[in-house]
PDB file of C-alpha atoms in Angstrom:
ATOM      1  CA  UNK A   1      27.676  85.248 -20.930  1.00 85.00           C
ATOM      2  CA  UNK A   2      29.620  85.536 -17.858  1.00 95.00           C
ATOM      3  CA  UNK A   3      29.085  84.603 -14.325  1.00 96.00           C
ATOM      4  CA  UNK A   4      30.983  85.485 -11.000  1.00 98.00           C
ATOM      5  CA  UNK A   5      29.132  83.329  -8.172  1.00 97.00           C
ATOM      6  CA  UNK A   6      30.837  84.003  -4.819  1.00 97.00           C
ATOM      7  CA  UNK A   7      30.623  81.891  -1.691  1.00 96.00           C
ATOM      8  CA  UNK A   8      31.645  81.935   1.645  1.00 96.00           C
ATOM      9  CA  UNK A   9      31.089  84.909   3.796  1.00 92.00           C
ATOM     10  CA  UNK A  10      28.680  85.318   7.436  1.00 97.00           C
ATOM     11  CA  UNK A  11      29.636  85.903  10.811  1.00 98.00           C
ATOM     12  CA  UNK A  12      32.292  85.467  13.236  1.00 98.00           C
ATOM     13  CA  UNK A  13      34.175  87.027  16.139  1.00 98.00           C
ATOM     14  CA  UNK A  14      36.934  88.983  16.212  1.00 98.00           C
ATOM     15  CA  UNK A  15      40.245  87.209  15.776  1.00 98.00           C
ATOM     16  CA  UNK A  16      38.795  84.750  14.234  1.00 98.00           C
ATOM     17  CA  UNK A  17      38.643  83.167  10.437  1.00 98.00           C
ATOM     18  CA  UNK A  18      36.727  83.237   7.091  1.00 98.00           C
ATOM     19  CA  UNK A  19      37.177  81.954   3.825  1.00 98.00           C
ATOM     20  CA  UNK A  20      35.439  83.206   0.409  1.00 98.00           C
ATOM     21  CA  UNK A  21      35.557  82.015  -3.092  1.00 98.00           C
ATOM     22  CA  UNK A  22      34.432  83.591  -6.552  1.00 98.00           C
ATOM     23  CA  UNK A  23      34.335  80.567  -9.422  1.00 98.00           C
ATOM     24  CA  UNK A  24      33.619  82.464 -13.013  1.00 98.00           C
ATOM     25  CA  UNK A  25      31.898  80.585 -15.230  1.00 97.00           C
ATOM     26  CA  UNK A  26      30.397  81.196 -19.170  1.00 95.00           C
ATOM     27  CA  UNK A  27      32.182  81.841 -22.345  1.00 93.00           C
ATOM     28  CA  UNK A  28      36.272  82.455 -20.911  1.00 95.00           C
ATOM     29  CA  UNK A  29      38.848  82.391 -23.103  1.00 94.00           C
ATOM     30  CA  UNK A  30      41.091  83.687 -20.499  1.00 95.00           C
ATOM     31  CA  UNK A  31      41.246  85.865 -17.168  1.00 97.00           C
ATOM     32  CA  UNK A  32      43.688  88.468 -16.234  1.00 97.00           C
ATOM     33  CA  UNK A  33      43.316  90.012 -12.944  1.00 97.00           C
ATOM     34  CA  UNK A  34      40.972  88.829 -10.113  1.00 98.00           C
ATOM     35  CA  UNK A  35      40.457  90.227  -6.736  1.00 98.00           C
ATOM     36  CA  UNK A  36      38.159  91.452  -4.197  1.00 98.00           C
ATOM     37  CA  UNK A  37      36.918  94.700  -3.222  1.00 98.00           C
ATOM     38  CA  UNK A  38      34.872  95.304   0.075  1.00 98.00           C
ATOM     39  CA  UNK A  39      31.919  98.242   0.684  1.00 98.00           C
ATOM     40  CA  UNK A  40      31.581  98.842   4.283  1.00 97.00           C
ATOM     41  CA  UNK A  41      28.244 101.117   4.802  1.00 93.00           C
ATOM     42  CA  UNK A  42      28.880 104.715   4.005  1.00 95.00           C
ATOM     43  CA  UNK A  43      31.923 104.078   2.224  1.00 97.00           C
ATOM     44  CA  UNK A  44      33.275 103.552  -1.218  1.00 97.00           C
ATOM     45  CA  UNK A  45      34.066 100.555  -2.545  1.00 98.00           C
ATOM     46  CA  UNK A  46      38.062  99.598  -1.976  1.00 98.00           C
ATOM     47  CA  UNK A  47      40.469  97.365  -2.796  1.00 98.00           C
ATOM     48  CA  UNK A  48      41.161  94.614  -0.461  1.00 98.00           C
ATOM     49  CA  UNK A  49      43.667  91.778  -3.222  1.00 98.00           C
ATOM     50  CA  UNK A  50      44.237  91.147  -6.298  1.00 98.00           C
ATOM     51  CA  UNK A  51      45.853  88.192  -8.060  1.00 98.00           C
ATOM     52  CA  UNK A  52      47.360  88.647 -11.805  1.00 96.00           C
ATOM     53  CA  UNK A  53      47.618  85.643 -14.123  1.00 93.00           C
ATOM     54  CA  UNK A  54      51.216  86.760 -14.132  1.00 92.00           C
ATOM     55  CA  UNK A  55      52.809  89.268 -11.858  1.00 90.00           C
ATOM     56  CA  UNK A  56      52.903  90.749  -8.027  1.00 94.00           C
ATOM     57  CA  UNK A  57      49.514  89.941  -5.987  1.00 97.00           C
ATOM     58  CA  UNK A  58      48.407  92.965  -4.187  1.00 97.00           C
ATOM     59  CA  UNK A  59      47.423  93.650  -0.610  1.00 98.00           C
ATOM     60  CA  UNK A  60      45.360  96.683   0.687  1.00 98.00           C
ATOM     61  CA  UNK A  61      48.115  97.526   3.644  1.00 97.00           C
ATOM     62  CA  UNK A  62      45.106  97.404   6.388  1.00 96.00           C
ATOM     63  CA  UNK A  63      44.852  93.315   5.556  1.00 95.00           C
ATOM     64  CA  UNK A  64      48.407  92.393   4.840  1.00 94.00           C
ATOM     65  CA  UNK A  65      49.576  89.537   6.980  1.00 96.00           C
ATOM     66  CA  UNK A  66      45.923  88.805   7.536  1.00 98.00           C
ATOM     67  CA  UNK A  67      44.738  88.024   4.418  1.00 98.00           C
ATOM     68  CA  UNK A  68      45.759  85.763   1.255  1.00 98.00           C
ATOM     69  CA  UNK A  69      44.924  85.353  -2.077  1.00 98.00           C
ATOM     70  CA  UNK A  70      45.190  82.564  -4.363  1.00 97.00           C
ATOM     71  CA  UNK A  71      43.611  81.431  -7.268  1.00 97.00           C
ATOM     72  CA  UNK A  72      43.239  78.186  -9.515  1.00 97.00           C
ATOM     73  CA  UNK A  73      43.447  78.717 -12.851  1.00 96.00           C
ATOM     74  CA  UNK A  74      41.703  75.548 -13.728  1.00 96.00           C
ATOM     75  CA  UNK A  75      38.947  75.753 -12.012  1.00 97.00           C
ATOM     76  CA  UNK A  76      38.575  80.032 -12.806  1.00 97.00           C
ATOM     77  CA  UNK A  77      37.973  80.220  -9.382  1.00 98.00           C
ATOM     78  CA  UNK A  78      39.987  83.276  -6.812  1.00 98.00           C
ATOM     79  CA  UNK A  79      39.922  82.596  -2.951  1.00 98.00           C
ATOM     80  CA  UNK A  80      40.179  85.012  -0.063  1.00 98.00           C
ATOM     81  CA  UNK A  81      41.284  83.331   3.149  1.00 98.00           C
ATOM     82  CA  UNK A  82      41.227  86.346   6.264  1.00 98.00           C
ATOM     83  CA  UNK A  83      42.585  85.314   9.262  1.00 98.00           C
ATOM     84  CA  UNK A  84      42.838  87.936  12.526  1.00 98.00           C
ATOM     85  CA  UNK A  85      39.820  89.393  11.457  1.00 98.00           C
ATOM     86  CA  UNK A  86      38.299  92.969  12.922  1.00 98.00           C
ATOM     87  CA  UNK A  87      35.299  94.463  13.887  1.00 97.00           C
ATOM     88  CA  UNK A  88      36.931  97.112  10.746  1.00 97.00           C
ATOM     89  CA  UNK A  89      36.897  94.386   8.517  1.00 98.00           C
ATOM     90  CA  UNK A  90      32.985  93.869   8.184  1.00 98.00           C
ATOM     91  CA  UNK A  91      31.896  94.603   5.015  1.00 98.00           C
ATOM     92  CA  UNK A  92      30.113  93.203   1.823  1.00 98.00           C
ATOM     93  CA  UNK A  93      33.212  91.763  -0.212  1.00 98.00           C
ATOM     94  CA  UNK A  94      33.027  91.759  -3.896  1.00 98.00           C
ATOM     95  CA  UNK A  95      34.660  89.410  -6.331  1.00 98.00           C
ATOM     96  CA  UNK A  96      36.136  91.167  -9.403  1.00 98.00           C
ATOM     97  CA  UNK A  97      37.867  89.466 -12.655  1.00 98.00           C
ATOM     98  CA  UNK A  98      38.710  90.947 -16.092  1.00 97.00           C
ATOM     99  CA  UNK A  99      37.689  88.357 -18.613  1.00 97.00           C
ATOM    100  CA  UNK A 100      38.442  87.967 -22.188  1.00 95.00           C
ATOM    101  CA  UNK A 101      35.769  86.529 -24.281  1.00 93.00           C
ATOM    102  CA  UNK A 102      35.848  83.698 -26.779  1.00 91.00           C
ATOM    103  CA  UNK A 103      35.615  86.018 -29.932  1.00 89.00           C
ATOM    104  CA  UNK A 104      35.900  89.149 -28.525  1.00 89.00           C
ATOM    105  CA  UNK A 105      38.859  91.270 -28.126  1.00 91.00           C
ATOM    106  CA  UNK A 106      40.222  92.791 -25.243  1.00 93.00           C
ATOM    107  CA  UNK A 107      38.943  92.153 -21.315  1.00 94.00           C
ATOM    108  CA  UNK A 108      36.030  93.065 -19.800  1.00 95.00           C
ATOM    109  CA  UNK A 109      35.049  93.764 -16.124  1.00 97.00           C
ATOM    110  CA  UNK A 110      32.817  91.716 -13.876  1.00 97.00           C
ATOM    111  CA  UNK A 111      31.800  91.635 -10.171  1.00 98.00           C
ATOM    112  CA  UNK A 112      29.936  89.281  -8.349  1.00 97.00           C
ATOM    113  CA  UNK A 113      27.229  89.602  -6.279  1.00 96.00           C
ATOM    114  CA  UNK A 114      28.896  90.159  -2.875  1.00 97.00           C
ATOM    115  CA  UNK A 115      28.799  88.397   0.236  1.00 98.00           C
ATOM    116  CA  UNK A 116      28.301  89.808   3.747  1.00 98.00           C
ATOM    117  CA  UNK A 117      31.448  89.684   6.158  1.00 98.00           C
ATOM    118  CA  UNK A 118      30.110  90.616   9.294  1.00 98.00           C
ATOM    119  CA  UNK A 119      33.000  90.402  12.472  1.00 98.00           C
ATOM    120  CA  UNK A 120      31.861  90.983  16.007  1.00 97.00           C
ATOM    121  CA  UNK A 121      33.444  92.069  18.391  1.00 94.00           C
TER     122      UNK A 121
END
């Protein structure tokens, strides 16, 4: 059906950079919102960005100026580039997009897999 295959992701020191990238693949007709979420151990699952297809791109207030979002809509593909990064910030960051299917109303949710963001310090 659908796929959300992230990249990027590892280790690095504080202050420093990391880029990720989430390309969906399968049966799109079209995506509305993607973004990524993050799930530090112990803790829930939160918003970090999200990009509409149309409208405002959101921040989580502890990344903004830090992070940025972008995506291509060619290539169904969102990217997360963090810059300043914390010791806070480590985390496993999870791509999200709602899809709609070829034949199927409506969108439907996916995540992808996650990737480890680890920031010493």
């Amino acid at each position: 059906q659908v796929q959300l295959v992230e990249s990027g992701g590892g280790l690095v020191q504080a202050g420093g950079s990391l880029s990720l990238s989430c390309a969906a693949s399968g049966s799109i007709f079209s995506i509305d919102t993607m973004g990524y979420y993050r799930q530090a151990p112990g803790k829930q699952r939160e918003l970090v960005a999200t990009v509409p297809m149309i409208g405002t791109t959101i921040y989580a207030d502890f990344v903004k100026g830090r992070f940025t979002i972008s995506r291509d809509n060619v290539k169904n593909t969102v990217y997360l580039q963090m810059n300043s990064l914390k010791p806070e910030d480590t985390a496993v960051y999870y791509c999200h997009a709602d899809i709609g299917l070829w034949g199927e109303r409506g969108l439907t949710s996916y995540w992808g897999q996650g990737t480890q963001v680890t920031v010493s310090s």
